[in-house]
mmCIF file of C-alpha atoms in Angstrom:
data_model
loop_
_atom_site.group_PDB
_atom_site.id
_atom_site.type_symbol
_atom_site.label_atom_id
_atom_site.label_comp_id
_atom_site.label_asym_id
_atom_site.label_seq_id
_atom_site.Cartn_x
_atom_site.Cartn_y
_atom_site.Cartn_z
ATOM 1 C CA MET T 1 -13.084 -6.739 2.746
ATOM 2 C CA THR T 2 -11.466 -4.629 -0.144
ATOM 3 C CA LEU T 3 -9.675 -1.495 0.486
ATOM 4 C CA ASP T 4 -12.902 0.443 -1.442
ATOM 5 C CA GLU T 5 -15.445 -1.198 1.480
ATOM 6 C CA HIS T 6 -12.985 -0.325 4.301
ATOM 7 C CA ALA T 7 -12.360 3.534 3.174
ATOM 8 C CA ALA T 8 -16.224 3.598 2.374
ATOM 9 C CA ARG T 9 -16.876 2.240 6.559
ATOM 10 C CA SER T 10 -13.795 4.386 7.615
ATOM 11 C CA ARG T 11 -14.880 6.720 10.400
ATOM 12 C CA LEU T 12 -12.535 9.469 8.693
ATOM 13 C CA ARG T 13 -14.601 9.239 5.651
ATOM 14 C CA ASP T 14 -15.724 12.811 5.724
ATOM 15 C CA VAL T 15 -12.808 13.946 6.678
ATOM 16 C CA ALA T 16 -11.640 16.346 3.304
ATOM 17 C CA PRO T 17 -8.711 14.640 1.765
ATOM 18 C CA GLY T 18 -6.520 17.613 0.960
ATOM 19 C CA PHE T 19 -6.167 16.812 5.125
ATOM 20 C CA LYS T 20 -5.678 13.349 5.287
ATOM 21 C CA LEU T 21 -3.413 13.894 2.562
ATOM 22 C CA LEU T 22 -1.127 16.789 4.856
ATOM 23 C CA CYS T 23 -1.264 13.872 7.644
ATOM 24 C CA ALA T 24 0.347 11.429 5.449
ATOM 25 C CA LEU T 25 2.216 12.630 2.973
ATOM 26 C CA PRO T 26 4.570 14.420 4.734
ATOM 27 C CA PRO T 27 5.839 12.156 7.344
ATOM 28 C CA ILE T 28 6.897 9.820 4.066
ATOM 29 C CA ALA T 29 9.460 12.065 3.048
ATOM 30 C CA MET T 30 10.758 12.529 6.670
ATOM 31 C CA VAL T 31 10.961 8.738 6.985
ATOM 32 C CA LEU T 32 12.680 8.361 4.068
ATOM 33 C CA TRP T 33 15.465 11.490 4.864
ATOM 34 C CA ALA T 34 15.724 10.561 8.581
ATOM 35 C CA ASP T 35 16.805 7.082 7.734
ATOM 36 C CA SER T 36 16.491 5.972 11.299
ATOM 37 C CA VAL T 37 14.594 2.560 12.346
ATOM 38 C CA LEU T 38 13.528 4.423 15.584
ATOM 39 C CA PHE T 39 11.568 7.317 14.073
ATOM 40 C CA SER T 40 10.538 4.737 11.119
ATOM 41 C CA LEU T 41 8.848 2.760 14.498
ATOM 42 C CA LEU T 42 7.476 6.076 15.865
ATOM 43 C CA VAL T 43 5.567 6.827 12.439
ATOM 44 C CA PHE T 44 4.950 3.447 11.566
ATOM 45 C CA ALA T 45 3.081 3.174 15.166
ATOM 46 C CA LEU T 46 1.431 6.456 14.673
ATOM 47 C CA MET T 47 -0.373 5.374 11.803
ATOM 48 C CA SER T 48 -1.425 2.374 12.909
ATOM 49 C CA ALA T 49 -3.144 3.600 15.879
ATOM 50 C CA SER T 50 -4.121 6.150 13.791
ATOM 51 C CA LEU T 51 -6.064 4.153 11.477
ATOM 52 C CA MET T 52 -7.223 1.724 14.379
ATOM 53 C CA LEU T 53 -8.241 4.005 17.292
ATOM 54 C CA LYS T 54 -9.903 6.756 14.750
ATOM 55 C CA GLY T 55 -10.381 4.791 11.050
ATOM 56 C CA GLY T 56 -12.123 1.902 13.615
ATOM 57 C CA VAL T 57 -10.016 -0.209 11.292
ATOM 58 C CA ARG T 58 -9.951 -3.690 12.847
ATOM 59 C CA PRO T 59 -6.641 -4.875 14.014
ATOM 60 C CA ALA T 60 -6.799 -8.203 12.795
ATOM 61 C CA ASP T 61 -7.879 -6.794 8.912
ATOM 62 C CA TYR T 62 -5.423 -4.242 9.446
ATOM 63 C CA LEU T 63 -2.371 -6.819 10.123
ATOM 64 C CA ARG T 64 -3.336 -9.016 7.221
ATOM 65 C CA TRP T 65 -3.158 -6.358 4.170
ATOM 66 C CA LEU T 66 -0.015 -5.594 6.126
ATOM 67 C CA LEU T 67 0.897 -9.069 5.470
ATOM 68 C CA LEU T 68 1.133 -8.094 1.770
ATOM 69 C CA PRO T 69 4.166 -5.738 1.354
ATOM 70 C CA ALA T 70 5.605 -7.376 4.256
ATOM 71 C CA GLY T 71 6.009 -10.978 2.242
ATOM 72 C CA PHE T 72 8.024 -8.331 0.086
ATOM 73 C CA LEU T 73 9.812 -7.097 1.915
ATOM 74 C CA VAL T 74 10.776 -9.796 4.270
ATOM 75 C CA ILE T 75 12.830 -11.413 0.518
ATOM 76 C CA GLY T 76 14.018 -7.744 -0.464
ATOM 77 C CA THR T 77 16.080 -7.541 2.054
ATOM 78 C CA ALA T 78 17.410 -10.942 2.895
ATOM 79 C CA ALA T 79 19.166 -10.615 -0.082
ATOM 80 C CA VAL T 80 20.600 -6.645 0.632
ATOM 81 C CA ALA T 81 21.865 -9.049 4.147
ATOM 82 C CA VAL T 82 23.574 -11.502 2.052
ATOM 83 C CA ASP T 83 27.219 -10.862 1.056
ATOM 84 C CA ALA T 84 30.604 -12.122 -0.151
ATOM 85 C CA SER T 85 33.810 -12.027 0.323
ATOM 86 C CA ALA T 86 37.237 -13.611 -0.022
ATOM 87 C CA SER T 87 38.000 -12.889 4.099
ATOM 88 C CA GLN T 88 35.497 -14.701 6.859
ATOM 89 C CA GLY T 89 36.373 -12.595 9.373
ATOM 90 C CA ALA T 90 33.349 -9.864 8.313
ATOM 91 C CA PHE T 91 30.274 -12.117 8.233
ATOM 92 C CA ILE T 92 28.635 -13.209 11.411
ATOM 93 C CA VAL T 93 27.171 -16.295 9.163
ATOM 94 C CA SER T 94 29.201 -17.848 6.597
ATOM 95 C CA ALA T 95 29.748 -20.709 3.601
ATOM 96 C CA PRO T 96 32.432 -21.175 1.777
ATOM 97 C CA VAL T 97 31.527 -21.416 -1.916
ATOM 98 C CA GLY T 98 34.161 -22.305 -4.629
ATOM 99 C CA GLY T 99 37.025 -20.138 -3.016
ATOM 100 C CA ALA T 100 35.423 -16.978 -1.242
ATOM 101 C CA TYR T 101 32.394 -17.352 1.481
ATOM 102 C CA ILE T 102 28.866 -15.962 0.862
ATOM 103 C CA GLY T 103 27.383 -14.901 4.700
ATOM 104 C CA ILE T 104 25.408 -12.392 6.249
ATOM 105 C CA THR T 105 27.121 -9.231 7.750
ATOM 106 C CA SER T 106 26.621 -6.442 10.097
ATOM 107 C CA ALA T 107 26.693 -3.955 8.428
ATOM 108 C CA GLY T 108 23.967 -5.694 5.965
ATOM 109 C CA VAL T 109 21.825 -6.714 8.866
ATOM 110 C CA ALA T 110 21.852 -2.767 9.986
ATOM 111 C CA MET T 111 20.964 -1.819 6.075
ATOM 112 C CA ALA T 112 18.371 -4.523 5.577
ATOM 113 C CA ALA T 113 16.979 -3.561 9.488
ATOM 114 C CA HIS T 114 16.935 -0.368 8.100
ATOM 115 C CA LEU T 115 14.861 -0.731 4.472
ATOM 116 C CA CYS T 116 12.711 -2.886 6.563
ATOM 117 C CA PHE T 117 11.730 0.343 8.492
ATOM 118 C CA ARG T 118 11.761 2.997 6.129
ATOM 119 C CA ALA T 119 9.364 0.509 3.956
ATOM 120 C CA LEU T 120 6.962 -0.038 6.056
ATOM 121 C CA ALA T 121 6.403 3.054 7.687
ATOM 122 C CA SER T 122 5.859 4.662 4.539
ATOM 123 C CA VAL T 123 3.079 1.796 3.716
ATOM 124 C CA SER T 124 1.699 2.761 6.968
ATOM 125 C CA CYS T 125 1.123 6.353 5.659
ATOM 126 C CA LEU T 126 -0.244 4.982 2.503
ATOM 127 C CA TYR T 127 -2.467 2.286 4.164
ATOM 128 C CA PHE T 128 -3.647 5.721 6.321
ATOM 129 C CA ILE T 129 -4.968 7.309 2.960
ATOM 130 C CA ALA T 130 -6.173 4.439 1.378
ATOM 131 C CA PHE T 131 -8.498 2.877 4.188
ATOM 132 C CA THR T 132 -10.076 5.999 4.759
ATOM 133 C CA THR T 133 -10.194 7.360 1.694
ATOM 134 C CA PRO T 134 -12.918 6.722 -1.351
ATOM 135 C CA VAL T 135 -10.068 6.493 -4.729
ATOM 136 C CA ALA T 136 -12.942 9.014 -6.370
ATOM 137 C CA ASP T 137 -12.686 11.437 -3.340
ATOM 138 C CA LEU T 138 -8.941 11.415 -4.802
ATOM 139 C CA GLY T 139 -9.255 12.154 -7.900
ATOM 140 C CA ARG T 140 -11.740 14.946 -7.229
ATOM 141 C CA SER T 141 -8.716 15.720 -4.663
ATOM 142 C CA MET T 142 -5.925 15.590 -7.451
ATOM 143 C CA ALA T 143 -8.292 17.412 -9.775
ATOM 144 C CA SER T 144 -9.384 20.555 -7.647
ATOM 145 C CA VAL T 145 -5.547 20.858 -7.661
ATOM 146 C CA GLY T 146 -4.522 21.271 -11.000
ATOM 147 C CA LEU T 147 -3.875 17.952 -11.995
ATOM 148 C CA PRO T 148 -4.079 16.898 -15.861
ATOM 149 C CA PRO T 149 -7.745 15.701 -16.132
ATOM 150 C CA LEU T 150 -5.569 12.638 -17.713
ATOM 151 C CA LEU T 151 -3.844 12.229 -15.721
ATOM 152 C CA VAL T 152 -6.999 12.061 -13.392
ATOM 153 C CA GLU T 153 -8.727 10.249 -14.706
ATOM 154 C CA MET T 154 -5.347 6.620 -16.575
ATOM 155 C CA THR T 155 -5.344 7.270 -12.285
ATOM 156 C CA LEU T 156 -8.570 6.209 -11.670
ATOM 157 C CA LEU T 157 -8.810 3.570 -14.364
ATOM 158 C CA VAL T 158 -5.580 1.900 -13.475
ATOM 159 C CA TYR T 159 -6.817 1.567 -9.539
ATOM 160 C CA ARG T 160 -9.934 -0.146 -11.054
ATOM 161 C CA PHE T 161 -8.376 -2.275 -13.551
ATOM 162 C CA VAL T 162 -6.102 -3.283 -10.701
ATOM 163 C CA PHE T 163 -8.559 -4.771 -8.731
ATOM 164 C CA LEU T 164 -10.614 -6.175 -11.438
ATOM 165 C CA LEU T 165 -7.453 -8.260 -11.693
ATOM 166 C CA PHE T 166 -7.114 -9.341 -8.037
ATOM 167 C CA GLY T 167 -10.691 -10.026 -8.462
ATOM 168 C CA THR T 168 -10.590 -12.333 -11.337
ATOM 169 C CA ALA T 169 -7.599 -14.592 -9.855
ATOM 170 C CA SER T 170 -9.796 -15.028 -7.178
ATOM 171 C CA GLU T 171 -12.559 -16.375 -8.498
ATOM 172 C CA MET T 172 -10.608 -18.088 -10.836
ATOM 173 C CA ALA T 173 -8.291 -19.933 -7.636
ATOM 174 C CA THR T 174 -11.892 -20.710 -6.189
ATOM 175 C CA ALA T 175 -12.855 -22.107 -8.892
ATOM 176 C CA GLN T 176 -9.922 -24.426 -8.966
ATOM 177 C CA ARG T 177 -10.743 -25.161 -5.517
ATOM 178 C CA SER T 178 -14.190 -26.202 -6.172
ATOM 179 C CA ARG T 179 -12.674 -28.903 -8.451
ATOM 180 C CA LEU T 180 -10.212 -29.953 -5.978
ATOM 181 C CA GLY T 181 -7.759 -28.118 -7.125
ATOM 182 C CA TYR T 182 -4.395 -27.253 -4.330
ATOM 183 C CA THR T 183 -5.398 -30.013 -2.454
ATOM 184 C CA GLY T 184 -0.940 -31.396 -3.062
ATOM 185 C CA ALA T 185 1.819 -30.301 -3.997
ATOM 186 C CA ALA T 186 1.065 -31.578 -7.951
ATOM 187 C CA SER T 187 -2.423 -30.209 -8.340
ATOM 188 C CA SER T 188 -1.250 -27.318 -7.008
ATOM 189 C CA TYR T 189 1.441 -26.479 -9.343
ATOM 190 C CA ARG T 190 -1.184 -27.214 -12.063
ATOM 191 C CA ALA T 191 -4.008 -25.295 -11.180
ATOM 192 C CA LEU T 192 -1.285 -22.281 -10.445
ATOM 193 C CA SER T 193 -0.224 -22.791 -13.821
ATOM 194 C CA ALA T 194 -4.167 -23.201 -15.142
ATOM 195 C CA LEU T 195 -4.317 -19.871 -13.304
ATOM 196 C CA ALA T 196 -1.269 -17.780 -14.521
ATOM 197 C CA SER T 197 -1.907 -18.498 -18.357
ATOM 198 C CA ASN T 198 -6.031 -17.540 -17.795
ATOM 199 C CA LEU T 199 -5.008 -14.532 -15.602
ATOM 200 C CA PHE T 200 -4.614 -12.215 -18.323
ATOM 201 C CA VAL T 201 -7.032 -13.344 -21.130
ATOM 202 C CA PHE T 202 -10.116 -13.947 -18.859
ATOM 203 C CA SER T 203 -8.762 -9.798 -17.420
ATOM 204 C CA ALA T 204 -8.990 -8.523 -20.793
ATOM 205 C CA ARG T 205 -11.898 -9.697 -21.633
ATOM 206 C CA ARG T 206 -13.849 -8.394 -18.461
ATOM 207 C CA ALA T 207 -12.016 -4.878 -18.785
ATOM 208 C CA GLU T 208 -13.298 -4.834 -22.206
ATOM 209 C CA GLU T 209 -16.950 -5.370 -21.011
ATOM 210 C CA LEU T 210 -16.402 -2.780 -18.199
ATOM 211 C CA TYR T 211 -15.696 0.202 -20.778
ATOM 212 C CA VAL T 212 -18.137 -1.542 -22.253
ATOM 213 C CA ALA T 213 -20.759 -1.031 -19.565
ATOM 214 C CA MET T 214 -19.028 2.583 -19.200
ATOM 215 C CA GLU T 215 -19.847 3.689 -22.694
ATOM 216 C CA CYS T 216 -23.156 2.737 -22.419
ATOM 217 C CA ARG T 217 -23.641 5.008 -19.119
ATOM 218 C CA GLY T 218 -22.136 7.849 -20.871
ATOM 219 C CA TYR T 219 -18.686 7.946 -20.805
ATOM 220 C CA ASP T 220 -17.154 9.978 -22.805
ATOM 221 C CA GLY T 221 -13.623 10.180 -21.852
ATOM 222 C CA SER T 222 -14.328 11.300 -18.169
ATOM 223 C CA ILE T 223 -15.523 9.765 -14.947
ATOM 224 C CA ARG T 224 -17.986 11.620 -13.198
ATOM 225 C CA VAL T 225 -19.005 10.677 -9.481
ATOM 226 C CA LEU T 226 -21.690 12.374 -7.564
ATOM 227 C CA THR T 227 -20.266 14.370 -4.501
ATOM 228 C CA PRO T 228 -21.153 13.902 -0.864
ATOM 229 C CA SER T 229 -24.195 16.673 -0.200
ATOM 230 C CA SER T 230 -22.592 16.820 3.248
ATOM 231 C CA GLY T 231 -19.709 19.139 3.378
ATOM 232 C CA ALA T 232 -16.307 17.930 4.778
ATOM 233 C CA ARG T 233 -15.206 17.851 7.994
ATOM 234 C CA GLN T 234 -12.308 19.850 8.513
ATOM 235 C CA PRO T 235 -9.731 19.849 11.544
ATOM 236 C CA SER T 236 -7.889 22.153 13.157
ATOM 237 C CA LEU T 237 -5.355 23.169 10.907
ATOM 238 C CA ALA T 238 -2.823 24.676 13.602
ATOM 239 C CA GLY T 239 -3.349 20.525 15.366
ATOM 240 C CA LEU T 240 -1.822 19.435 11.853
ATOM 241 C CA ALA T 241 0.779 21.721 12.306
ATOM 242 C CA LEU T 242 2.279 21.058 15.771
ATOM 243 C CA LEU T 243 1.897 17.268 14.664
ATOM 244 C CA GLU T 244 4.000 18.104 11.529
ATOM 245 C CA VAL T 245 6.348 20.302 13.420
ATOM 246 C CA ALA T 246 6.820 17.561 16.170
ATOM 247 C CA LEU T 247 7.294 15.051 13.809
ATOM 248 C CA LEU T 248 9.863 16.775 11.893
ATOM 249 C CA SER T 249 11.727 18.008 15.306
ATOM 250 C CA ALA T 250 11.859 14.052 16.251
ATOM 251 C CA ALA T 251 13.521 13.682 12.506
ATOM 252 C CA ILE T 252 16.105 16.221 13.033
ATOM 253 C CA ALA T 253 17.209 14.955 15.997
ATOM 254 C CA THR T 254 17.171 11.009 15.297
ATOM 255 C CA HIS T 255 18.847 12.191 12.036
ATOM 256 C CA PHE T 256 22.407 14.180 13.242
ATOM 257 C CA GLY T 257 22.035 11.557 16.381
ATOM 258 C CA ARG T 258 21.127 14.060 18.989
ATOM 259 C CA LEU T 259 17.910 11.468 20.478
ATOM 260 C CA PHE T 260 17.625 7.610 20.697
#
């Protein structure tokens, strides 16, 4: 199931997009400022629970989507934890390389943990928006606050073309598997190289076909979508303000070391 399908089926679909942005964006700034593992875990748990309990996203689907950024995080943070020095005493685990040592230090592990949890908490906030708000609603919200129409237009087109790229890659991989691709190491290398070499060509062709189809339907430089007939739900701003104040208090306490 794609992100658009999750957003369209979400139980928070009819909540005003501006309310959801106010709910998810301030915690990202707090997480980056507080730089606390426990506060990052608090935000991650809050956003994940809101998505699954309020938004109706199944835990298995949510965990599967989390694997994508988690893979990049593991690779990136592992590199941060590794350091090099002429002295072996600073390392937890090290190996001699030439006249120096390369290994993992406690400071590197701490920095990697902070980066990992901050990134996961920020991803959970963005997922809260992506899993509950269709991109057309986001476009209307961006236009309603006065953002330039060109920026809104480019955002919608880039979003669509990114998923067109992923869809093309998925279809090509399925076709390769049907012809016994990816059955071993050698066939996997051949199939992957063929996919990489042909993906851009096929994606560019499909993007051109999509643009032609849009022009046939009257596209004149502005993407117009239907506005839902029923009014969007407007939850209590007082409740939202209370939640943000509680999170800000926790962020201040953790940042200055007075809590956790």
